[in-house]
Coordinates of C-alpha atoms in Angstrom, one line a residue:
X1 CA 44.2 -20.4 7.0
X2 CA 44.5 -22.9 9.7
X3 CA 41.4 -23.6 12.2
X4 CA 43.6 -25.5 14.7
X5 CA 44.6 -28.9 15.9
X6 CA 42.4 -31.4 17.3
X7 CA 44.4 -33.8 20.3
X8 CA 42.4 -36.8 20.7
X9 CA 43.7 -37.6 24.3
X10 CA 42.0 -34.6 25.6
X11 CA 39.0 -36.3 25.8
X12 CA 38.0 -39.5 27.9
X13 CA 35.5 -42.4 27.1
X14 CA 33.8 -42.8 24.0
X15 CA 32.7 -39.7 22.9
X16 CA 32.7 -37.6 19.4
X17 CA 33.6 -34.6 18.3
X18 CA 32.9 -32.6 14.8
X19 CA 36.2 -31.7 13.5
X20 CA 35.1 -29.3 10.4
X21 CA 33.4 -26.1 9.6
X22 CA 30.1 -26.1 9.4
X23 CA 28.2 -27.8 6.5
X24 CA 27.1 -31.0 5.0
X25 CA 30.6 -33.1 5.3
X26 CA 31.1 -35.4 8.0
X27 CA 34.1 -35.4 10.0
X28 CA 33.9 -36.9 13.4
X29 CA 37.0 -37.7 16.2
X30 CA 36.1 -40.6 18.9
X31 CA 38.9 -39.8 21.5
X32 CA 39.0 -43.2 22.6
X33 CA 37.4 -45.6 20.0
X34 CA 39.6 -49.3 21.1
X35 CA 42.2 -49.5 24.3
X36 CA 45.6 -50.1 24.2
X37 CA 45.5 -54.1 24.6
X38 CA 43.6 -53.7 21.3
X39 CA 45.7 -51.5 19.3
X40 CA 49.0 -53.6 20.5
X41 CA 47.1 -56.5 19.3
X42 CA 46.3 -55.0 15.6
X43 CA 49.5 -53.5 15.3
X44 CA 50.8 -57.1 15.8
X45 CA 48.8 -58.9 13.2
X46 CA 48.9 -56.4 10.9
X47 CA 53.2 -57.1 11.3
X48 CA 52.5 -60.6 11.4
X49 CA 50.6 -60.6 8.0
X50 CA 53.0 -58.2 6.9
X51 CA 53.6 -54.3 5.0
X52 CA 54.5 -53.8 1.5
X53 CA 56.3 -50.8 0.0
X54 CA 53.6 -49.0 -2.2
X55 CA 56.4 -48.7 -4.7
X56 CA 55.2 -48.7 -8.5
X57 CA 51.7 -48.4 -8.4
X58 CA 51.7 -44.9 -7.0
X59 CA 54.1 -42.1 -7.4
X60 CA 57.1 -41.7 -5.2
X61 CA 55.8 -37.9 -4.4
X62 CA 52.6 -38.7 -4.0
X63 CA 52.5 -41.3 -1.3
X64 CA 55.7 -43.5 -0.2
X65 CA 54.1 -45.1 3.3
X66 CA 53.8 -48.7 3.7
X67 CA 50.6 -50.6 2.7
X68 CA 48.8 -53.6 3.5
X69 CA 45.2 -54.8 2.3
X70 CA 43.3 -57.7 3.4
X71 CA 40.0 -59.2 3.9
X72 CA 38.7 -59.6 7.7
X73 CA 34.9 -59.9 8.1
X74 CA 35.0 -60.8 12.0
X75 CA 37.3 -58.1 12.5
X76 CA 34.5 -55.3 10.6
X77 CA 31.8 -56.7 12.8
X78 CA 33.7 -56.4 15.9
X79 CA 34.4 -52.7 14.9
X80 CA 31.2 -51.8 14.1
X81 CA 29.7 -53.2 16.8
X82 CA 32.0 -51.2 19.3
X83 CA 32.0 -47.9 17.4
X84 CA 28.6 -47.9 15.0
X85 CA 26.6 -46.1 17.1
X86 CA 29.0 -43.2 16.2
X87 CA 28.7 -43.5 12.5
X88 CA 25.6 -41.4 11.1
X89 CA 22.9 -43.7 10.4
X90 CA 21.6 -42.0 7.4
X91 CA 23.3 -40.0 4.6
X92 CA 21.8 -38.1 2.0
X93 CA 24.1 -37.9 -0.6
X94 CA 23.4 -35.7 -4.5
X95 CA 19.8 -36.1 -3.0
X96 CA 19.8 -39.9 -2.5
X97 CA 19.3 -41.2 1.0
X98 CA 21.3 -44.0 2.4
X99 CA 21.3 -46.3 5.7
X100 CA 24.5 -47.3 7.3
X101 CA 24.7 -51.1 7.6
X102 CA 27.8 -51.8 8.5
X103 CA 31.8 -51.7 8.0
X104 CA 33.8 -53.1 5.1
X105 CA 35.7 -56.1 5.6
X106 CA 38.4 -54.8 3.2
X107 CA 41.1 -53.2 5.6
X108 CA 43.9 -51.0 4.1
X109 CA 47.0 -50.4 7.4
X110 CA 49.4 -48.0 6.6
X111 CA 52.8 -48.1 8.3
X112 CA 55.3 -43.9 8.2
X113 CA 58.3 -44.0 8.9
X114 CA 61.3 -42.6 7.6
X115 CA 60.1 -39.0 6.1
X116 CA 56.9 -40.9 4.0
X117 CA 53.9 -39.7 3.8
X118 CA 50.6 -39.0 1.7
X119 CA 49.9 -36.3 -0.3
X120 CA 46.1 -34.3 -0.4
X121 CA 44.0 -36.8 -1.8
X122 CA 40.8 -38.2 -1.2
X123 CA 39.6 -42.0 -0.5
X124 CA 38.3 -43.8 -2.5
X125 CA 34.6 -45.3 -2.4
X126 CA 34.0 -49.2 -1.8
X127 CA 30.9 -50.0 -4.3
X128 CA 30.3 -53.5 -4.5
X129 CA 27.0 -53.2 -6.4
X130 CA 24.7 -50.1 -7.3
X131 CA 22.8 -50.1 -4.2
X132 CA 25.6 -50.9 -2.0
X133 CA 28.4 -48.2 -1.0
X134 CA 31.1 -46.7 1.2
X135 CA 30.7 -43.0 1.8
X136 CA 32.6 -42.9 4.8
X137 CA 36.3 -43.8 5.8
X138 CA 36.8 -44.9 9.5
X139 CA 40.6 -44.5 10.2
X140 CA 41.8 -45.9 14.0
X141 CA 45.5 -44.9 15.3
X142 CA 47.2 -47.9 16.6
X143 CA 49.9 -46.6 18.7
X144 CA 51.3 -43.5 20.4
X145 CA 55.3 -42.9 20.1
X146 CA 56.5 -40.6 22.4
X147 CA 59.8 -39.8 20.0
X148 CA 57.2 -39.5 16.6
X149 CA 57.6 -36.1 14.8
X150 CA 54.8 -35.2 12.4
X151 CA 51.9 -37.6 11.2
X152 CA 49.2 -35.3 11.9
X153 CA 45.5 -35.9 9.2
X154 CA 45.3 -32.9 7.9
X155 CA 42.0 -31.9 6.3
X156 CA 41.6 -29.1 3.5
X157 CA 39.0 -27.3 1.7
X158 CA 40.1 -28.3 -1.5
X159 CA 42.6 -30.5 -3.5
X160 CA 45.7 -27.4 -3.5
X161 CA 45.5 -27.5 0.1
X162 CA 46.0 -24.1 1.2
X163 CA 42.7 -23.8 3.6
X164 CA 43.8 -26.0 6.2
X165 CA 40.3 -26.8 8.1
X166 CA 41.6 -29.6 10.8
X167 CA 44.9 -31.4 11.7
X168 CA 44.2 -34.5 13.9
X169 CA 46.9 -35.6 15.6
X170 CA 47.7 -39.5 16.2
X171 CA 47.1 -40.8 19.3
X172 CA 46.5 -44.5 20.7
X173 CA 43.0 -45.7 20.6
X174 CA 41.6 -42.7 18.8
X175 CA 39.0 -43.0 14.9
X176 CA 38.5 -40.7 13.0
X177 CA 35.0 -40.8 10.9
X178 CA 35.3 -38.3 7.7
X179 CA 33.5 -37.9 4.4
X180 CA 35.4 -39.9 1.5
X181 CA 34.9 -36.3 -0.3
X182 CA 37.0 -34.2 2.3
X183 CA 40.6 -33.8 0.7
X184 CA 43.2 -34.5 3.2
X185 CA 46.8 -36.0 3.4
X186 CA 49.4 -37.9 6.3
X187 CA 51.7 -35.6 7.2
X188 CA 55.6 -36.8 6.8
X189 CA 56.5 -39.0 9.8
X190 CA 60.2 -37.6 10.2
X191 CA 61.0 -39.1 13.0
X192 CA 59.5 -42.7 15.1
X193 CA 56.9 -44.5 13.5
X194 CA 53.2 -44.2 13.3
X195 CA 50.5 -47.4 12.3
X196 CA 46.9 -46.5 10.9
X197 CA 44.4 -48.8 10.4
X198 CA 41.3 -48.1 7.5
X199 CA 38.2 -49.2 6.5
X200 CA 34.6 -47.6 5.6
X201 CA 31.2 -47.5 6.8
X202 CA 29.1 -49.1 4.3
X203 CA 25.5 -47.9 3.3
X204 CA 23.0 -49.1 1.6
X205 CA 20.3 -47.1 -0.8
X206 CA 17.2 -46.1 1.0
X207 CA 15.4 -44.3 -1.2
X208 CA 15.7 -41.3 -3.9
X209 CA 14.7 -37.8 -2.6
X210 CA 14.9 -35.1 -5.1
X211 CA 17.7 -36.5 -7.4
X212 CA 20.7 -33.6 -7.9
X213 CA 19.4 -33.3 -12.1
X214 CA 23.5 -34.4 -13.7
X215 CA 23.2 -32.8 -16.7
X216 CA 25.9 -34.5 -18.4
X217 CA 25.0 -36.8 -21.5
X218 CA 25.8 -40.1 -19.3
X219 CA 26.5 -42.9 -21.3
X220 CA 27.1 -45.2 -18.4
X221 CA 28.8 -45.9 -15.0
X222 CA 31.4 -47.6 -12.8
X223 CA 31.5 -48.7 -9.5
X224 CA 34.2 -46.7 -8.4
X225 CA 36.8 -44.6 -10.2
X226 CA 36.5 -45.0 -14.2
X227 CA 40.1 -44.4 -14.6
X228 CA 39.7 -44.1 -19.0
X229 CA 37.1 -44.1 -22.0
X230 CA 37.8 -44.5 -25.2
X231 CA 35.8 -44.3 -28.3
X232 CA 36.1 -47.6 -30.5
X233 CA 36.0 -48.1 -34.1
X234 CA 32.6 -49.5 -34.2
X235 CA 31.1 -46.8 -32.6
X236 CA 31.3 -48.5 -29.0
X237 CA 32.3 -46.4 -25.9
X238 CA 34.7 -48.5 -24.4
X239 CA 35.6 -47.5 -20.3
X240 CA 38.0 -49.1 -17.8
X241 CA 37.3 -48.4 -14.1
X242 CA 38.7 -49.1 -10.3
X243 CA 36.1 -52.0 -10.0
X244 CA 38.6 -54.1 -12.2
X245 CA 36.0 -53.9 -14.9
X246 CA 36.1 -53.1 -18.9
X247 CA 32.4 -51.5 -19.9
X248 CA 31.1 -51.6 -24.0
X249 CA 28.6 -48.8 -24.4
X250 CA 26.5 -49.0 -26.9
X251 CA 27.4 -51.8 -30.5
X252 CA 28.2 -54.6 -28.9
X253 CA 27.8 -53.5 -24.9
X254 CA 28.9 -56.0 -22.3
X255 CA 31.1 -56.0 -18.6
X256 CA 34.1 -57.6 -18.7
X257 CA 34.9 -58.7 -14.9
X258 CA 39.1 -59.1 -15.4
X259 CA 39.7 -59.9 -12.2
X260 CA 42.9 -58.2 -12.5
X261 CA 42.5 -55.2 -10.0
X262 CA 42.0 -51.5 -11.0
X263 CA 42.0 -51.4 -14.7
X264 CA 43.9 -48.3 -15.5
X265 CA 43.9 -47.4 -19.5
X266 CA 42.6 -48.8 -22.7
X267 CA 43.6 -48.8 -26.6
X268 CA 42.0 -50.6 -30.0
X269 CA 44.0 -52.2 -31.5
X270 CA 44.0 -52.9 -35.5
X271 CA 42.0 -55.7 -35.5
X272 CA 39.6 -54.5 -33.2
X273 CA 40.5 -56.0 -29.7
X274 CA 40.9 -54.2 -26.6
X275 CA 44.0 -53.8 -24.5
X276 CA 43.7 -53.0 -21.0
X277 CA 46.2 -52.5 -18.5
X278 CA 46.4 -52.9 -14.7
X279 CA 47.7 -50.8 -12.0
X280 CA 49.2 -54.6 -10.7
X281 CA 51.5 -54.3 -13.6
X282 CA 49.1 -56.8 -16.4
X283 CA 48.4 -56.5 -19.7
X284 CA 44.8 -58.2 -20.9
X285 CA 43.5 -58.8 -24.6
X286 CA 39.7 -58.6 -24.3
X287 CA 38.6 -60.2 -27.7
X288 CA 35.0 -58.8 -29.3
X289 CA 33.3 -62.1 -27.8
X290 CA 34.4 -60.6 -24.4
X291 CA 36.8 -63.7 -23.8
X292 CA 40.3 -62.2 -22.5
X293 CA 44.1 -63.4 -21.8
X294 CA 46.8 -61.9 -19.9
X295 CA 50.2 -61.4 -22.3
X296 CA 52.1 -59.9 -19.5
X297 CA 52.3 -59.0 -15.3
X298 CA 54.4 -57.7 -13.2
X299 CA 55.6 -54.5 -15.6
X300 CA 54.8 -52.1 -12.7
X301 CA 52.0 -49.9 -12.9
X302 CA 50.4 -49.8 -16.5
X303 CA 49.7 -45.7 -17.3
X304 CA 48.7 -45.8 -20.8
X305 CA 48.3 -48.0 -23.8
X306 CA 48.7 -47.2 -27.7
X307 CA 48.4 -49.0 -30.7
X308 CA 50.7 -47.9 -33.7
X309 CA 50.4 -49.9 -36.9
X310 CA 51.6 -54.0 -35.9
X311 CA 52.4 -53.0 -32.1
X312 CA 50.6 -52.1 -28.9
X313 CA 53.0 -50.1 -26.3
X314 CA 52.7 -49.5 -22.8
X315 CA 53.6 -46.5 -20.5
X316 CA 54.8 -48.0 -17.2
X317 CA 55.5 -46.7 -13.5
X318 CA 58.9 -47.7 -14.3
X319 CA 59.7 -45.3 -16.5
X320 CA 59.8 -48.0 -19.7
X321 CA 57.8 -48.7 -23.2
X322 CA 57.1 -51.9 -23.8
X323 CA 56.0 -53.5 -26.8
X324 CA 53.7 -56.5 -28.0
X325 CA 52.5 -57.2 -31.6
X326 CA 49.0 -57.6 -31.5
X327 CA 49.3 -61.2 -31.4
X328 CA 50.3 -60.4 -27.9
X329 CA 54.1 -61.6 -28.2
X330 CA 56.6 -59.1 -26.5
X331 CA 58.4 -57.1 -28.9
X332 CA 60.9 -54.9 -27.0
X333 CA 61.2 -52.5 -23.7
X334 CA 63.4 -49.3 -23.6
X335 CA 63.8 -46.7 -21.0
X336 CA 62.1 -43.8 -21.7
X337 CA 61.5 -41.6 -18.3
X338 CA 63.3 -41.7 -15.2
X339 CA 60.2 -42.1 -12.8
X340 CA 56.7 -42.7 -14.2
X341 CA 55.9 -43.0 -17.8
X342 CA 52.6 -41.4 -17.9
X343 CA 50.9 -41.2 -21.1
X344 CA 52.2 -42.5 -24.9
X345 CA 50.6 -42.1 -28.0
X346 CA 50.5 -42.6 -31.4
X347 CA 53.1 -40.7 -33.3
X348 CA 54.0 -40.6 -36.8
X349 CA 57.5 -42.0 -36.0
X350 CA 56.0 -44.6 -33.8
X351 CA 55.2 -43.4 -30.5
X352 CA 55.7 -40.6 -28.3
X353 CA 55.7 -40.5 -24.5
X354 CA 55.8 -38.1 -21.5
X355 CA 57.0 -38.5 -18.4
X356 CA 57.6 -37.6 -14.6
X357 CA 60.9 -36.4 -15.7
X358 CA 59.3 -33.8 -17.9
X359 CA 60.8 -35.3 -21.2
X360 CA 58.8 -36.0 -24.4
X361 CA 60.5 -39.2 -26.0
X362 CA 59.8 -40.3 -29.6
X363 CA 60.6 -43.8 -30.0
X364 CA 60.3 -45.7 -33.0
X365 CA 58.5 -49.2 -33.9
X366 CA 62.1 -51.1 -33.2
X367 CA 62.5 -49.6 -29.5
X368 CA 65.0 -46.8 -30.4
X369 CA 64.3 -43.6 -28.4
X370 CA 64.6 -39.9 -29.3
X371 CA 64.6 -37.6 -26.4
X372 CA 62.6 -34.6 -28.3
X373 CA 62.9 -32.1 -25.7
X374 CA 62.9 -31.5 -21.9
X375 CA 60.3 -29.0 -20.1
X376 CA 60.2 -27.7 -16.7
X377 CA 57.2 -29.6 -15.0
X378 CA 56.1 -33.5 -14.7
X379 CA 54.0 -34.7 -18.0
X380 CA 51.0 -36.0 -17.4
X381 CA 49.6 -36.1 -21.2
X382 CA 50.5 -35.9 -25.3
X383 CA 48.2 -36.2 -28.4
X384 CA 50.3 -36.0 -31.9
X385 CA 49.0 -33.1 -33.8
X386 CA 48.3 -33.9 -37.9
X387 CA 51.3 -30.9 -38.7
X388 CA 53.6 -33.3 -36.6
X389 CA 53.6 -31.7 -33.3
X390 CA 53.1 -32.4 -30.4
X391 CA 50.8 -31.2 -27.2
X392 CA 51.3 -31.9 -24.1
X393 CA 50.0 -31.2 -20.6
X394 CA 52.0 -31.3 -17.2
X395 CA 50.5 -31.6 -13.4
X396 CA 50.2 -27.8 -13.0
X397 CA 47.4 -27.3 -15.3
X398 CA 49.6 -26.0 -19.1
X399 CA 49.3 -27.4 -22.4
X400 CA 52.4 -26.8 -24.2
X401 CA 52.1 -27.3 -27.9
X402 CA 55.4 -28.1 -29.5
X403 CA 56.9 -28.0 -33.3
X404 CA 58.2 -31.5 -34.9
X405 CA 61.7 -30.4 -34.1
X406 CA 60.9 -29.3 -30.4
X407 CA 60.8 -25.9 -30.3
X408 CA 57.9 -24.5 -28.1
X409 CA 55.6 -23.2 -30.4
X410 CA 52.9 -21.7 -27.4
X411 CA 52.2 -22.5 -23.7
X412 CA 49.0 -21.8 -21.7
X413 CA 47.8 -22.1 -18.3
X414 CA 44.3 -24.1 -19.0
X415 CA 43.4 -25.5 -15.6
X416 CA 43.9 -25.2 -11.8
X417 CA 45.2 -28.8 -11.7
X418 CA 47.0 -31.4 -13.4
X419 CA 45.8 -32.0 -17.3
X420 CA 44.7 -36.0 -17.4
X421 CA 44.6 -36.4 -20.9
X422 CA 44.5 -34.3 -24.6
X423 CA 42.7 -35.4 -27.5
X424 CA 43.2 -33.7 -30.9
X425 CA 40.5 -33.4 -33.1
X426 CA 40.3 -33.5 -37.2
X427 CA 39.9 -29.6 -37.8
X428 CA 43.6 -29.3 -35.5
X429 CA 41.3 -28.0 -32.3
X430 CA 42.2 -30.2 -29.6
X431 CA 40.8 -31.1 -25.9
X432 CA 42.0 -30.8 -22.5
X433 CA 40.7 -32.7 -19.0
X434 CA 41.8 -32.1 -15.7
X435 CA 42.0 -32.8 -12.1
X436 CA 40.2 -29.7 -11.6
X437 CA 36.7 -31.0 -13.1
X438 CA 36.9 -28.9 -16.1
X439 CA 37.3 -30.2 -20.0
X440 CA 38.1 -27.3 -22.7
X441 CA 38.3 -26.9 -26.3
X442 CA 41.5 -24.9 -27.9
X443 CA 42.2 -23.7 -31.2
X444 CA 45.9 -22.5 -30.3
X445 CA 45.8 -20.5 -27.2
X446 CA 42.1 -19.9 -28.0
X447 CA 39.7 -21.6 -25.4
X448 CA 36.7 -22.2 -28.2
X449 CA 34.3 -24.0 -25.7
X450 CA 34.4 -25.9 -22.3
X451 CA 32.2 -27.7 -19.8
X452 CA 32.7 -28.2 -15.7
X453 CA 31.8 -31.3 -13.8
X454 CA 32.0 -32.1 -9.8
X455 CA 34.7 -34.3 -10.2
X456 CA 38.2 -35.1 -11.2
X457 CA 38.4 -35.6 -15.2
X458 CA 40.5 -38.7 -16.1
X459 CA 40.7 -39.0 -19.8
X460 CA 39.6 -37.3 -22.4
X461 CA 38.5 -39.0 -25.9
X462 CA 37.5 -37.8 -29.5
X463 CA 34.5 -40.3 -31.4
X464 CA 34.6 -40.5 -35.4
X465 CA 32.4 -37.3 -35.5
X466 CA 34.1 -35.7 -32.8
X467 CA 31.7 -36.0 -29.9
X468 CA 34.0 -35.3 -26.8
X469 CA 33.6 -38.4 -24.4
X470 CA 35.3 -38.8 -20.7
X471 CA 35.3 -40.4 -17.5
X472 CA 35.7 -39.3 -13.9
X473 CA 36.5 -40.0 -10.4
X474 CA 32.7 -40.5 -9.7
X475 CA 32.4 -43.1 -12.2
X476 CA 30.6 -41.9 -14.6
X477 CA 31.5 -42.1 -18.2
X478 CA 29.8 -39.0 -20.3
X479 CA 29.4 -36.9 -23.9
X480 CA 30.6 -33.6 -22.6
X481 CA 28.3 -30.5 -23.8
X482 CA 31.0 -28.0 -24.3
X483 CA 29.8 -24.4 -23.8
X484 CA 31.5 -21.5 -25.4
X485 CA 33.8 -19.9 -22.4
X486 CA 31.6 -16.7 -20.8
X487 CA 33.9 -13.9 -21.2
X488 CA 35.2 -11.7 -18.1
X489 CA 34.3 -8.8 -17.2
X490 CA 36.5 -6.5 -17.4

């Protein structure tokens, strides 16, 4: 269902408009937020300092637009003193209340041309410290371009985008001020050229007014995304998150700053060191004393680590494995996947990998690859079951749990959205995450147990007795109670 179009330039002056249904998520249109002289002068700065091809560090079919990110703290004044007073001023947010204070100084400019676009997704929060937050996104339209086809915002009630609630279309001068929890997506610009300019509107915490109860075990929290936990050998939880940070919970905690960017995946190696990988394409040996070195940059995005007897692989956005002893000296890259490498794992054979292509690889310690089999949908996860199979989950919510030799042994649709991660357990159950906020226990195509939380599920990891640990899009890393499933009524 479709409740219609919004044209900015049917208004005049500054004024707002609510773009959504009714309820608690804000989504404001200022017609005419900045004039022309202003837009012609962003649009030629942001040329000036120049666009980059998103390229590795997101999927082709997920966005392809052209990015830019920069710092500009006069420029975020200026804003928010022109358009502020259109912000809300207070939020409360999962019962916490929140004043606005200003706009981030971290712009992101997108440039569409050419068919790109950006597929339903939602922003992502700007938390510099626990009492300081984005909640907002405040996106201006810098030009108008009489010959553009498509680049409308389109706004969704949820992430499969098939209640369309708002479609705003571009137009020179206009903002748009939305909720960084609305899903939403740039259309394809098929034909001229269109130039957005983002940042957030920044709050800080007021006070606490009847807290939302999260009954999730919560073993701790990132400022941002927490993209991957892990449980460690010691005991530790070990968590990687957006705000370029690795987190110890519990023996041994401590924040590791890495000042590397998003820190995307984890793995312990033999002698007890962490690995962590970067969506800018670097690989960082954190030592126990929390002292850490880069052995490698520029590999593309880094999707997954795994440690395998001597050697420490990575999955990578360009569809290789590479290899490092765990001294941290390269030992080999092969292809693997045309398009994203998503997940490897331990395997008995060495390692095994899944990819965009929706081919599981087996590749042993010397680099040589075995394509095992091929299935029918992108591979987003794999866990190595004890028999020698294999389980793996693709981006439309199956697991699909596959004999040594290849043969599919059983397939079952386990979520609405794209399985994260699988874990496999020592009694041969195995456990499932997902983009659609729900982690489940199988034995076979038996759901045993499950638990649902508010948010995407990014990973998905088994401690020495089992306890089921994970990490989410809200940044919280948690011990997942897992419920047996109610049963439906018939």
């Amino acid at each position: 269902m479709t409740r219609g179009t919004v044209h900015p330039d049917a208004g005049r002056g500054v004024v707002t408009a609510r773009f959504l249904p009714p309820g608690p998520l804000v989504g404001v249109l200022i017609p005419r937020a900045i004039d022309a002289a202003r837009c012609a002068g962003l649009r030629a700065e942001l040329e000036r300092r120049g666009f980059a091809a998103t390229g590795e560090r997101y999927p082709a079919d997920y966005r392809d637009n052209d990015r830019l990110v920069f710092d500009d703290d006069a420029l975020a004044a200026a804003l928010f003193a022109e358009l502020g007073a259109h912000v809300p001023a207070e939020l409360v947010v999962d019962g916490e209340r929140w004043t606005l204070v200003g706009f981030n100084p971290r712009f992101r400019a997108c440039r569409y041309r050419d068919g790109q676009a950006f597929c339903v997704h939602r922003d992502g929060a700007h938390v510099p410290s626990d009492e300081l937050r984005s909640h907002l996104t405040v996106q201006l339209y810098l030009d108008d371009a009489p010959d553009r086809v498509g680049g409308h915002t389109r706004f969704y009630a949820d992430a499969r985008g098939e209640t369309r609630w708002a479609s705003i279309a571009p137009s020179l001068g206009a903002a748009i001020v939305f909720d960084h929890r609305l899903w939403h997506d740039g259309e394809a610009v098929t034909a001229g050229i269109k130039h957005v300019l983002r940042t957030d509107a920044m709050y800080r915490r007021a006070a606490a007014a009847a807290p939302s109860p999260d009954r999730r075990d919560v073993v701790g929290r990132h400022r941002g995304y927490a993209w991957t936990a892990i449980a460690c050998a010691d005991g530790a939880i070990a968590s990687a998150g957006r705000d370029g940070t690795v987190r110890r919970w519990g023996p041994g905690a401590a924040t590791i700053a890495l000042g590397a960017g998003s820190v995307t995946t984890l793995v312990e190696d033999a002698e007890r060191r962490l690995w962590a990988g970067t969506r800018s394409g670097a690989i960082i040996v954190v030592e126990p004393t929390g002292a850490h070195r880069a052995v490698a940059s520029g590999l593309g995005a880094i999707l997954a680590l795994a440690a395998h007897g001597h050697h420490v692989v990575a999955a990578t956005a360009r569809g290789t494995l590479a290899a490092f002893t765990i001294d941290g000296a390269p030992a080999w890259t092969a292809p693997a996947h045309t398009g994203w490498a998503w997940r490897v794992a331990a395997h008995p054979r060495g390692f095994v990998s899944v990819g965009h292509d929706g081919r599981v690889v087996v590749t042993d310690p010397h680099g040589r690859g075995d394509a095992v089999v091929e299935l029918d949908a992108p591979l987003r996860a794999v866990a190595a079951l004890a028999t020698g199979g294999l389980v793996v989950g693709d981006t439309r919510g199956w697991w699909t749990q596959l004999a040594p030799d290849g043969r599919v042994v059983a397939a079952t649709r386990a979520h609405g959205a794209a399985i994260t991660a699988v874990a496999v357990a020592r009694d041969g159950t195995w456990v499932t995450s997902s983009e659609d906020g729900a982690v489940k226990r199988w034995r076979g195509p038996c759901e045993l147990a499950a638990a649902s939380t508010p948010d995407f599920v990014t990973s998905v990891a088994l401690t020495a007795t089992d306890d089921v640990v994970c990490a989410g899009y809200d940044g919280v890393v948690w011990r997942a109670r897992l419920a047996a499933p109610v049963p439906l009524t018939p």
